[in-house]
C-alpha cells in the first residue's frame, strides 16, 4: 500500500480528539487530514477531502453524528466514538465498522484500526458479518425526533412534531410542514418504521399523516374517503388506511 | 374551606345533638324554674336555639378568615368581638320579633321576654365564644393533619429527588466523557489529569453524601456546583464562561440542597452542548425585602432544535420549593432575547 489512509476526527471535545490523535501517532500509514468540532464543519471537510475513514462522535451541537451521516452522499468508513452505549444497533444500521465506547483502551482502538485497514485493503469484502450480527440482535426502534434535510448549502432540521404529512415521490419523499415543503431521499417505508405510530399514520400508499393535524374524515365517493387536515389540505385514504384510522379512533 | 359541620356527617350529627340538648335544657328552665307555660317555653326554645343553630354554622366563615397567618392576635380579637355583638344582636332581634308575634296572647311570656334580653345577649355571646373556640380547634387540627401529610409528601419527594439527582448527576454520559478526557490528559498533561480526577471524585462524593441534608449554605452549594462546572470547563475549554454576582449578604442563606447544580447542568446541556458559539452562564443572588433571589441564566442558540427531556429538572426543583416553603411561586423561568433565565426565590 503506497497511499496513506486519510482520516478525519469529528468530536466536539478537544481532549476526545487528542486521545485519538495520540493513539494514531504510531501508524505511519495513516494521515489525519482534518479535525472537526461539529457536524457542519465535518460535512464540509468530508465532502472536500474525501477521507477513507472517520472517527465520529454522536452527541454534538446542532446535528448529531447520525444526522450528519444522512447528509453524506458517499460516506467513508465510520468508527463511532461515544459515551452512550445505546446507539450500537443504530450504528450498525448505518454500516459503521466499529463502535468505541468512551473511554477506550489503546488495544481496543488498535483492533478498530485493524478492522478498518482490512476493509480498505479488500474493499469487496464488505461488512457482512456485522450486518448479519446486527440483524440477529433484537431491534429496539428508536423513533425519530428530528429530520435533517440538505437544501443546497443549507441544512434544515425539522422536529417531527412540525411535520404535517409526508408524500411519496419516486425515490424521494416530500415532507410538508407549516414552514415549507422539503424533499428528502428516503423511502416511505423508512418513515413508516421510524416515525412514532402514536403520532403518525400511513393513510395511503403515498401518504403518511400527522395524527394531530387531522381535522376530519370525509366520505368522498362510495367506500372511498379523504381526510382533511387543519390547513384544509385533502389527502386520499386507502382501505387499509381507513381501517387504521378507525382503530385509532376506537 | 367548607364548613366541617356541613361537610363531615359525624360532626354535623354531634352538632345537632348538642343543640337538641341545649333546646331541652332551655325548655326545662323556662317551664320549671321560670314558670312559663310549656307551649310558650317550647316555642321560645325552638326559635332561639334553632336560629343559633343556623347562626353557629355561619360563624365558621369569620373564623376561617381570621387566622393567625393573615392577621395579628389583637386584630383577630377585635374582629371577633364585633362579630359577636353583631351576630348576637341579629339573633335577639329576629328571635324577639318571631316569638312576640307568635306568642302575643301569652302576657306573662311577653313580660318575661322583654326582661330576658340582657340575659340573652350574655348567652348569645357565650355561644359565639364557644363555637368560635371549637372552630379554631378544628382549623388547627386540620392544619396539623395537613402538615403531617405534607411532611410525608416532602420526604417522599426528597427521596425521589435524590434518586433523580443521582441519576442525573451520575449521568453516565457525563462520567464517561469526563473519564475519556482524563484518559487523554494522562498522556498529554498529567498534572491536569490529576486535577480533573480529584475534582470528579469530589463531585461524585458530594453528590452521594449530600442527600441526607435538606438545606445547605448557598456558598457551599455554589462550591459544589463549581466542581461540576470546572470539569465541564476542562472538557469544553472556551465554549463557556461562568460569572458570579453574589451579594455578600446571600452567602450564608440556607437553600435546599441540590437545587443549583441541576440548573447549571441544564445550562450546559441546552446551552453549551447545542451551540457553536460561546455561552455565558451567570449566577446572581440578591436580597430583597422578602426574598433572596437567585438567578441562573445563560444565552442559547435560538436555532438549536431541542432534542428531548427539557424541564424535568426544573419541575423537580419547583416541587421541592413548593413543599419546603409551602408557596407556589418560588421558581420562574424566562426566555427572552436568547437568554434562558431561572429565578428562584428563597423566603427570608
Coordinates of C-alpha atoms in Angstrom, one line a residue:
Chain A
X1 CA 0.0 0.0 0.0
X2 CA 1.6 3.2 -1.1
X3 CA -1.2 5.7 -0.5
X4 CA -1.7 6.9 3.0
X5 CA -5.1 6.4 4.7
X6 CA -6.8 9.7 5.1
X7 CA -8.6 10.2 8.4
X8 CA -10.9 12.9 9.8
X9 CA -11.7 13.1 13.5
X10 CA -15.1 14.5 14.5
X11 CA -15.7 15.3 18.1
X12 CA -16.9 18.5 19.9
X13 CA -14.3 18.0 22.7
X14 CA -10.7 18.7 22.0
X15 CA -9.5 16.2 24.6
X16 CA -11.5 13.5 22.9
X17 CA -9.9 14.3 19.6
X18 CA -6.5 14.4 21.3
X19 CA -6.7 10.9 22.6
X20 CA -7.5 9.6 19.1
X21 CA -4.6 11.6 17.7
X22 CA -2.3 10.2 20.3
X23 CA -3.4 6.6 19.6
X24 CA -3.0 7.2 15.8
X25 CA 0.5 8.6 16.1
X26 CA 2.3 5.3 15.8
X27 CA 0.6 4.5 12.4
X28 CA 2.8 5.9 9.7
X29 CA 0.3 4.8 7.0
X30 CA -2.3 7.0 8.4
X31 CA -2.6 10.7 7.9
X32 CA -5.0 12.9 9.8
X33 CA -6.3 15.4 7.3
X34 CA -8.8 17.3 9.5
X35 CA -10.2 17.7 12.9
X36 CA -13.8 18.9 13.2
X37 CA -15.6 20.0 16.3
X38 CA -19.1 19.9 14.9
X39 CA -21.3 18.2 12.2
X40 CA -21.5 21.1 9.9
X41 CA -17.7 21.5 9.7
X42 CA -17.3 17.8 9.3
X43 CA -19.8 17.7 6.4
X44 CA -17.8 20.3 4.6
X45 CA -14.4 18.7 5.2
X46 CA -15.6 15.2 4.3
X47 CA -17.1 16.3 1.0
X48 CA -13.9 18.3 0.2
X49 CA -11.2 16.0 1.5
X50 CA -12.8 12.6 0.8
X51 CA -11.3 10.8 3.7
X52 CA -11.1 7.0 3.8
X53 CA -12.0 6.7 7.5
X54 CA -13.8 9.0 10.0
X55 CA -14.0 8.8 13.8
X56 CA -17.4 10.2 14.6
X57 CA -18.9 11.3 17.9
X58 CA -22.7 11.1 18.1
X59 CA -23.7 13.8 20.5
X60 CA -22.6 17.1 19.0
X61 CA -24.1 20.5 18.8
X62 CA -26.8 21.2 16.2
X63 CA -26.7 18.0 14.3
X64 CA -25.8 14.6 15.7
X65 CA -23.3 12.2 14.1
X66 CA -26.2 10.2 12.7
X67 CA -27.9 13.2 11.2
X68 CA -24.6 14.2 9.6
X69 CA -24.2 10.8 8.0
X70 CA -27.6 11.0 6.5
X71 CA -26.5 14.1 4.6
X72 CA -23.4 12.5 3.1
X73 CA -23.6 11.2 -0.4
X74 CA -20.8 8.7 -0.3
X75 CA -19.9 8.1 3.4
X76 CA -16.4 6.8 4.2
X77 CA -15.7 4.0 6.7
X78 CA -17.0 5.1 10.1
X79 CA -15.9 4.3 13.5
X80 CA -18.2 5.8 16.2
X81 CA -16.7 7.1 19.4
X82 CA -19.3 7.8 22.1
X83 CA -20.0 7.6 25.8
X84 CA -23.5 6.2 25.0
X85 CA -23.9 2.5 24.7
X86 CA -27.5 2.7 23.4
X87 CA -26.7 3.6 19.8
X88 CA -24.8 0.5 18.9
X89 CA -27.5 -1.1 16.9
X90 CA -28.2 2.1 15.0
X91 CA -24.5 2.4 14.3
X92 CA -24.5 -0.9 12.5
X93 CA -27.5 0.1 10.6
X94 CA -25.6 2.9 9.1
X95 CA -22.7 0.5 8.3
X96 CA -20.3 1.6 10.9
X97 CA -17.5 -0.8 11.2
X98 CA -16.9 -0.3 14.9
X99 CA -18.3 1.4 17.9
X100 CA -15.8 2.6 20.5
X101 CA -17.2 3.3 23.9
X102 CA -15.5 6.2 25.7
X103 CA -13.1 5.9 27.4
X104 CA -11.5 3.2 25.3
X105 CA -8.1 1.5 25.6
X106 CA -5.3 1.6 23.1
X107 CA -5.7 -2.1 22.4
X108 CA -9.4 -1.7 21.7
X109 CA -8.6 1.2 19.4
X110 CA -5.9 -0.8 17.6
X111 CA -8.5 -3.5 16.9
X112 CA -10.7 -1.0 15.2
X113 CA -7.9 0.4 13.1
X114 CA -7.0 -3.2 12.1
X115 CA -10.6 -3.8 11.0
X116 CA -10.6 -0.5 9.0
X117 CA -7.4 -1.4 7.3
X118 CA -8.6 -4.9 6.4
X119 CA -11.7 -3.4 4.9
X120 CA -9.7 -0.7 3.0
X121 CA -7.3 -3.3 1.6
X122 CA -10.1 -5.5 0.5
X123 CA -12.9 -3.3 -0.4
X124 CA -15.1 -6.0 -1.8
X125 CA -15.2 -7.8 1.4
X126 CA -17.8 -5.7 3.0
X127 CA -19.0 -5.7 6.5
X128 CA -21.4 -8.6 6.0
X129 CA -20.7 -10.3 9.3
X130 CA -21.5 -7.3 11.3
X131 CA -24.6 -6.6 9.3
X132 CA -25.8 -10.2 9.9
X133 CA -25.0 -9.8 13.6
X134 CA -26.9 -6.6 13.9
X135 CA -29.9 -8.2 12.3
X136 CA -30.0 -11.0 14.8
X137 CA -29.9 -8.6 17.6
X138 CA -33.2 -7.7 19.0
X139 CA -34.0 -4.4 17.4
X140 CA -35.4 -1.7 19.5
X141 CA -36.6 1.0 17.2
X142 CA -35.9 4.5 18.5
X143 CA -38.4 6.8 16.9
X144 CA -37.3 9.8 15.0
X145 CA -37.4 13.1 16.8
X146 CA -36.0 15.3 14.1
X147 CA -35.4 15.1 10.4
X148 CA -32.4 16.7 8.7
X149 CA -32.5 18.0 5.2
X150 CA -29.9 19.4 3.0
X151 CA -31.1 22.1 0.7
X152 CA -28.3 23.5 -1.5
X153 CA -25.8 24.7 1.1
X154 CA -28.3 24.9 3.9
X155 CA -29.0 22.3 6.5
X156 CA -32.5 22.3 7.8
X157 CA -33.6 20.5 11.0
X158 CA -37.3 19.8 11.4
X159 CA -38.7 18.4 14.7
X160 CA -41.0 15.7 13.7
X161 CA -43.9 17.4 15.6
X162 CA -43.8 20.1 12.9
X163 CA -44.4 17.6 10.1
X164 CA -48.0 17.7 8.7
X165 CA -47.8 14.9 6.2
X166 CA -45.3 13.1 4.0
X167 CA -45.9 12.3 0.4
X168 CA -44.1 9.7 -1.7
X169 CA -42.3 11.0 -4.8
X170 CA -40.4 8.2 -6.6
X171 CA -37.2 7.6 -4.7
X172 CA -37.8 10.6 -2.5
X173 CA -40.5 11.8 -0.1
X174 CA -41.8 15.3 0.2
X175 CA -42.2 16.5 3.7
X176 CA -44.8 19.1 4.3
X177 CA -44.6 21.4 7.3
X178 CA -46.2 24.7 8.2
X179 CA -42.9 26.4 7.3
X180 CA -42.5 24.8 3.9
X181 CA -42.0 21.6 1.9
X182 CA -38.8 19.7 1.8
X183 CA -37.6 16.9 -0.4
X184 CA -35.7 14.1 1.3
X185 CA -34.0 11.0 -0.1
X186 CA -35.7 8.3 2.0
X187 CA -38.4 5.8 1.4
X188 CA -42.0 5.8 2.8
X189 CA -41.1 2.5 4.4
X190 CA -38.3 4.2 6.4
X191 CA -40.6 6.8 7.7
X192 CA -43.4 4.4 8.4
X193 CA -40.9 2.4 10.5
X194 CA -39.2 5.3 12.3
X195 CA -42.0 7.7 13.0
X196 CA -43.8 7.0 16.2
X197 CA -47.1 5.3 15.2
X198 CA -48.8 7.1 18.1
X199 CA -48.3 10.3 16.2
X200 CA -48.1 9.3 12.5
X201 CA -50.3 7.1 10.5
X202 CA -49.8 5.7 7.0
X203 CA -53.2 6.5 5.4
X204 CA -52.3 5.6 1.9
X205 CA -49.6 4.0 -0.2
X206 CA -48.3 7.5 -0.9
X207 CA -49.2 9.4 2.3
X208 CA -48.2 9.4 6.0
X209 CA -50.1 12.0 8.1
X210 CA -49.5 13.5 11.4
X211 CA -52.5 12.4 13.5
X212 CA -52.6 15.7 15.4
X213 CA -53.1 17.6 12.1
X214 CA -56.2 15.6 11.0
X215 CA -59.3 17.6 11.4
X216 CA -61.9 15.4 9.8
X217 CA -62.6 12.4 7.6
X218 CA -64.9 12.8 4.7
X219 CA -66.8 10.3 2.5
X220 CA -65.6 11.1 -0.9
X221 CA -67.2 8.5 -3.1
X222 CA -68.7 5.2 -2.3
X223 CA -66.3 3.5 0.0
X224 CA -63.6 6.0 -0.6
X225 CA -62.6 8.5 2.0
X226 CA -60.5 11.6 2.3
X227 CA -59.0 13.2 5.4
X228 CA -58.9 16.9 5.8
X229 CA -56.0 18.5 7.7
X230 CA -56.3 21.6 9.8
X231 CA -54.9 23.7 6.9
X232 CA -57.8 22.2 4.8
X233 CA -55.4 20.0 2.7
X234 CA -57.3 17.0 1.5
X235 CA -55.5 13.6 1.4
X236 CA -56.8 10.4 -0.1
X237 CA -57.2 7.4 2.3
X238 CA -56.8 3.8 1.2
X239 CA -58.9 1.0 2.5
X240 CA -56.3 -0.2 4.9
X241 CA -55.6 3.4 5.8
X242 CA -59.2 3.8 6.7
X243 CA -59.1 0.6 8.8
X244 CA -56.1 2.0 10.7
X245 CA -57.8 5.3 11.4
X246 CA -60.9 3.6 12.6
X247 CA -58.9 1.5 15.0
X248 CA -57.2 4.7 16.2
X249 CA -60.5 6.4 16.9
X250 CA -61.8 3.4 18.8
Chain B
X1 CA -62.6 25.6 53.2
X2 CA -66.1 24.2 53.5
X3 CA -67.7 24.3 57.0
X4 CA -66.7 21.0 58.6
X5 CA -70.1 20.8 60.4
X6 CA -71.7 20.5 57.0
X7 CA -69.0 18.5 55.2
X8 CA -68.5 15.9 57.9
X9 CA -71.6 13.9 58.7
X10 CA -70.4 12.8 62.1
X11 CA -69.5 16.3 63.2
X12 CA -72.9 17.5 61.9
X13 CA -74.7 14.9 64.0
X14 CA -72.8 15.8 67.1
X15 CA -73.6 19.5 66.4
X16 CA -77.3 18.7 66.1
X17 CA -77.4 16.5 69.2
X18 CA -75.7 19.3 71.2
X19 CA -78.3 21.8 70.1
X20 CA -81.0 19.4 70.9
X21 CA -79.7 19.0 74.5
X22 CA -79.5 22.8 74.8
X23 CA -83.0 23.0 73.5
X24 CA -84.3 20.6 76.1
X25 CA -82.4 22.3 78.9
X26 CA -83.7 25.7 77.7
X27 CA -87.3 24.4 77.7
X28 CA -86.9 22.9 81.2
X29 CA -85.5 26.0 82.7
X30 CA -88.3 28.2 81.2
X31 CA -91.0 25.8 82.2
X32 CA -89.9 24.6 85.6
X33 CA -87.9 27.4 87.1
X34 CA -89.4 30.4 85.4
X35 CA -93.0 29.2 85.2
X36 CA -93.5 29.8 81.5
X37 CA -96.2 27.6 80.2
X38 CA -94.9 24.6 78.3
X39 CA -96.3 25.7 75.0
X40 CA -94.6 29.1 75.1
X41 CA -91.4 27.6 76.5
X42 CA -91.2 25.1 73.6
X43 CA -91.7 27.8 71.0
X44 CA -89.2 30.2 72.6
X45 CA -86.7 27.3 72.8
X46 CA -87.3 26.2 69.2
X47 CA -87.0 29.7 67.8
X48 CA -83.9 31.0 69.7
X49 CA -82.0 27.7 69.6
X50 CA -83.0 27.0 66.0
X51 CA -81.8 30.4 65.0
X52 CA -78.5 30.0 66.7
X53 CA -78.1 26.5 65.3
X54 CA -78.0 28.2 61.8
X55 CA -76.0 31.2 63.0
X56 CA -73.4 28.8 64.5
X57 CA -72.8 27.2 61.2
X58 CA -72.1 30.6 59.6
X59 CA -69.6 31.6 62.3
X60 CA -67.2 29.2 60.6
X61 CA -66.6 31.7 57.9
X62 CA -65.4 34.7 60.0
X63 CA -63.3 32.2 62.0
X64 CA -61.8 30.8 58.8
X65 CA -60.8 34.2 57.5
X66 CA -59.4 35.4 60.9
X67 CA -56.4 33.1 61.3
X68 CA -53.1 33.9 62.7
X69 CA -51.3 33.6 59.4
X70 CA -53.2 36.6 58.0
X71 CA -53.9 38.8 61.0
X72 CA -52.3 39.7 64.3
X73 CA -53.8 38.4 67.5
X74 CA -55.3 41.8 68.6
X75 CA -56.9 42.3 65.1
X76 CA -58.5 38.9 65.3
X77 CA -59.7 39.6 68.8
X78 CA -61.3 42.9 67.8
X79 CA -62.9 41.3 64.7
X80 CA -64.5 38.6 66.8
X81 CA -65.8 41.0 69.5
X82 CA -67.5 43.0 66.7
X83 CA -68.8 39.9 65.0
X84 CA -70.1 38.5 68.4
X85 CA -72.1 41.6 69.1
X86 CA -73.5 42.0 65.6
X87 CA -74.5 38.3 65.2
X88 CA -76.0 38.2 68.7
X89 CA -77.8 41.4 68.0
X90 CA -79.4 40.0 64.9
X91 CA -80.2 36.8 66.7
X92 CA -82.0 38.6 69.5
X93 CA -83.9 40.9 67.2
X94 CA -85.0 38.1 64.9
X95 CA -85.9 35.8 67.9
X96 CA -87.7 38.6 69.7
X97 CA -90.0 39.5 66.8
X98 CA -90.7 35.9 65.9
X99 CA -91.6 34.8 69.4
X100 CA -93.5 38.1 70.1
X101 CA -95.7 37.6 67.0
X102 CA -96.4 34.0 67.7
X103 CA -97.0 34.3 71.5
X104 CA -98.7 37.7 71.6
X105 CA -101.5 36.2 73.7
X106 CA -99.3 35.0 76.5
X107 CA -98.9 38.1 78.6
X108 CA -96.7 36.5 81.2
X109 CA -94.3 35.4 78.5
X110 CA -94.1 38.8 76.8
X111 CA -93.1 40.4 80.1
X112 CA -90.5 37.7 80.6
X113 CA -89.3 38.2 77.0
X114 CA -88.7 41.9 77.5
X115 CA -86.9 41.3 80.7
X116 CA -84.7 38.5 79.4
X117 CA -83.0 40.4 76.6
X118 CA -79.8 41.2 78.6
X119 CA -79.5 37.6 79.6
X120 CA -80.0 36.5 76.0
X121 CA -77.2 38.9 75.0
X122 CA -74.9 37.2 77.5
X123 CA -75.9 33.8 76.4
X124 CA -75.5 34.7 72.7
X125 CA -72.0 36.0 73.3
X126 CA -71.2 32.9 75.2
X127 CA -72.5 30.7 72.4
X128 CA -70.4 32.7 69.9
X129 CA -67.3 32.3 72.0
X130 CA -67.8 28.5 72.4
X131 CA -68.5 27.9 68.8
X132 CA -65.5 30.1 67.7
X133 CA -63.2 28.2 70.1
X134 CA -64.4 24.9 68.7
X135 CA -64.0 26.2 65.1
X136 CA -60.4 27.2 65.9
X137 CA -59.6 23.8 67.3
X138 CA -61.0 22.2 64.2
X139 CA -58.9 24.5 62.0
X140 CA -55.7 23.9 63.8
X141 CA -56.3 20.2 64.0
X142 CA -56.9 20.1 60.2
X143 CA -53.8 22.2 59.6
X144 CA -51.8 19.9 61.8
X145 CA -53.1 16.9 59.9
X146 CA -52.3 18.6 56.6
X147 CA -48.9 19.5 57.8
X148 CA -48.2 15.8 58.7
X149 CA -49.4 14.8 55.2
X150 CA -47.2 17.4 53.6
X151 CA -44.2 16.4 55.6
X152 CA -44.7 12.8 54.5
X153 CA -45.0 14.0 50.9
X154 CA -41.9 16.2 51.2
X155 CA -40.0 13.2 52.5
X156 CA -41.1 11.1 49.6
X157 CA -40.3 13.8 47.1
X158 CA -36.9 14.4 48.6
X159 CA -36.2 10.7 48.2
X160 CA -37.4 10.9 44.7
X161 CA -35.3 14.0 44.0
X162 CA -32.3 12.2 45.5
X163 CA -32.8 9.3 43.2
X164 CA -33.4 11.5 40.2
X165 CA -30.5 13.8 41.0
X166 CA -28.3 10.8 41.5
X167 CA -29.4 9.6 38.1
X168 CA -28.9 13.0 36.7
X169 CA -25.6 13.9 38.2
X170 CA -24.1 10.5 38.0
X171 CA -25.2 10.7 34.4
X172 CA -23.2 8.0 32.7
X173 CA -22.7 10.3 29.7
X174 CA -21.1 12.9 31.8
X175 CA -18.9 10.5 33.7
X176 CA -17.7 8.5 30.8
X177 CA -16.9 11.6 28.8
X178 CA -15.0 13.0 31.8
X179 CA -13.1 9.8 32.1
X180 CA -12.3 9.9 28.4
X181 CA -10.9 13.4 28.9
X182 CA -8.8 12.2 31.8
X183 CA -7.6 9.4 29.6
X184 CA -6.4 12.0 27.1
X185 CA -4.9 14.2 29.7
X186 CA -2.9 11.4 31.3
X187 CA -0.8 11.3 28.2
X188 CA -0.6 15.0 27.3
X189 CA -1.0 16.8 30.6
X190 CA -0.7 14.5 33.6
X191 CA -1.0 17.3 36.1
X192 CA -4.3 18.4 34.7
X193 CA -5.4 14.8 34.6
X194 CA -4.7 14.6 38.3
X195 CA -6.6 17.8 38.9
X196 CA -9.6 16.5 37.0
X197 CA -9.6 13.2 38.7
X198 CA -9.7 14.9 42.1
X199 CA -12.5 17.2 41.0
X200 CA -14.6 14.4 39.6
X201 CA -14.1 12.4 42.7
X202 CA -15.1 15.3 45.0
X203 CA -18.1 16.0 42.9
X204 CA -19.2 12.3 43.0
X205 CA -18.6 12.1 46.7
X206 CA -20.5 15.2 47.3
X207 CA -23.4 14.0 45.2
X208 CA -23.5 10.7 47.1
X209 CA -23.3 12.1 50.6
X210 CA -25.3 15.2 50.3
X211 CA -28.7 13.9 50.0
X212 CA -29.3 13.4 53.7
X213 CA -29.4 17.0 54.4
X214 CA -32.3 19.1 53.4
X215 CA -30.6 22.5 53.3
X216 CA -27.2 23.9 52.8
X217 CA -25.5 27.3 52.7
X218 CA -25.7 28.9 49.3
X219 CA -21.9 29.3 49.4
X220 CA -21.5 25.5 49.8
X221 CA -23.9 24.8 47.1
X222 CA -22.0 27.1 44.8
X223 CA -18.7 25.4 45.5
X224 CA -20.2 22.1 44.9
X225 CA -21.7 23.2 41.6
X226 CA -18.4 24.7 40.6
X227 CA -16.8 21.3 40.8
X228 CA -19.2 20.3 38.1
X229 CA -18.6 23.4 36.1
X230 CA -14.8 23.0 36.4
X231 CA -15.0 19.5 35.0
X232 CA -17.1 20.7 32.1
X233 CA -14.7 23.6 31.6
X234 CA -11.8 21.2 31.2
X235 CA -13.9 19.3 28.6
X236 CA -15.2 22.2 26.7
X237 CA -12.5 24.8 27.3
X238 CA -13.5 28.1 25.8
X239 CA -17.0 27.1 25.0
X240 CA -18.4 28.7 28.1
X241 CA -17.7 31.2 30.8
X242 CA -19.1 31.3 34.3
X243 CA -19.7 34.6 36.0
X244 CA -20.8 35.1 39.7
X245 CA -22.5 38.1 41.0
X246 CA -23.4 37.4 44.6
X247 CA -24.5 39.9 47.3
X248 CA -22.3 39.2 50.3
X249 CA -25.5 39.0 52.4
X250 CA -26.5 36.0 50.3
X251 CA -23.6 33.8 51.0
X252 CA -24.9 32.3 54.2
X253 CA -28.5 31.9 53.2
X254 CA -29.7 28.4 53.6
X255 CA -31.1 26.8 50.5
X256 CA -32.5 23.4 49.7
X257 CA -29.6 21.2 48.7
X258 CA -29.1 20.2 45.1
X259 CA -31.2 22.9 43.5
X260 CA -28.4 24.8 41.8
X261 CA -26.4 22.1 40.2
X262 CA -29.3 20.8 38.0
X263 CA -29.8 24.3 36.8
X264 CA -26.1 24.6 35.7
X265 CA -26.4 21.1 34.1
X266 CA -29.4 22.4 32.2
X267 CA -27.4 25.4 31.0
X268 CA -24.6 23.2 29.9
X269 CA -26.9 20.7 28.2
X270 CA -29.1 23.1 26.3
X271 CA -26.7 25.9 26.0
X272 CA -23.1 24.6 25.6
X273 CA -23.9 21.2 24.1
X274 CA -26.2 22.6 21.5
X275 CA -24.4 25.7 20.5
X276 CA -21.4 26.5 18.3
X277 CA -21.0 29.9 19.9
X278 CA -19.6 30.7 23.3
X279 CA -22.1 30.5 26.2
X280 CA -22.0 32.7 29.3
X281 CA -23.5 31.2 32.4
X282 CA -24.3 33.7 35.1
X283 CA -25.2 33.1 38.7
X284 CA -26.6 36.1 40.6
X285 CA -28.0 36.4 44.1
X286 CA -29.6 39.5 45.6
X287 CA -31.5 40.2 48.7
X288 CA -34.9 42.0 48.6
X289 CA -37.3 42.7 51.4
X290 CA -39.0 39.4 51.4
X291 CA -36.7 37.1 49.4
X292 CA -33.3 36.1 48.5
X293 CA -33.5 36.0 44.7
X294 CA -31.2 33.5 43.0
X295 CA -30.8 33.8 39.2
X296 CA -29.2 31.3 36.9
X297 CA -29.0 32.4 33.3
X298 CA -27.4 31.5 30.1
X299 CA -27.5 32.5 26.5
X300 CA -28.5 29.9 24.0
X301 CA -28.6 29.3 20.3
X302 CA -32.2 30.1 19.3
X303 CA -31.9 27.9 16.2
X304 CA -30.9 24.8 18.1
X305 CA -33.7 22.3 17.7
X306 CA -34.3 20.7 21.1
X307 CA -33.7 17.0 21.4
X308 CA -35.6 15.9 24.4
X309 CA -36.0 16.0 28.1
X310 CA -36.5 19.6 28.8
X311 CA -37.9 20.8 32.1
X312 CA -38.0 17.7 34.2
X313 CA -35.1 19.0 36.4
X314 CA -36.8 22.4 36.7
X315 CA -40.2 20.9 37.6
X316 CA -38.5 18.8 40.2
X317 CA -36.9 21.9 41.8
X318 CA -40.2 23.7 41.7
X319 CA -42.0 20.9 43.5
X320 CA -39.3 20.8 46.2
X321 CA -39.5 24.5 46.8
X322 CA -43.3 24.3 47.0
X323 CA -43.2 21.6 49.6
X324 CA -40.4 23.1 51.7
X325 CA -41.8 26.6 51.8
X326 CA -45.4 25.9 51.1
X327 CA -45.5 28.6 48.4
X328 CA -46.3 28.1 44.8
X329 CA -44.4 30.9 43.1
X330 CA -40.8 30.4 44.1
X331 CA -39.5 29.5 40.7
X332 CA -40.0 31.2 37.4
X333 CA -38.5 30.7 34.0
X334 CA -38.0 33.4 31.5
X335 CA -36.9 33.1 27.9
X336 CA -36.1 36.3 26.1
X337 CA -33.5 37.7 23.8
X338 CA -31.8 34.3 23.6
X339 CA -31.3 34.3 27.3
X340 CA -32.7 31.5 29.3
X341 CA -33.2 32.5 32.9
X342 CA -34.4 30.7 36.0
X343 CA -35.3 32.7 39.1
X344 CA -35.5 31.1 42.5
X345 CA -36.9 33.0 45.5
X346 CA -36.0 31.8 48.9
X347 CA -38.3 33.4 51.5
X348 CA -36.5 35.1 54.3

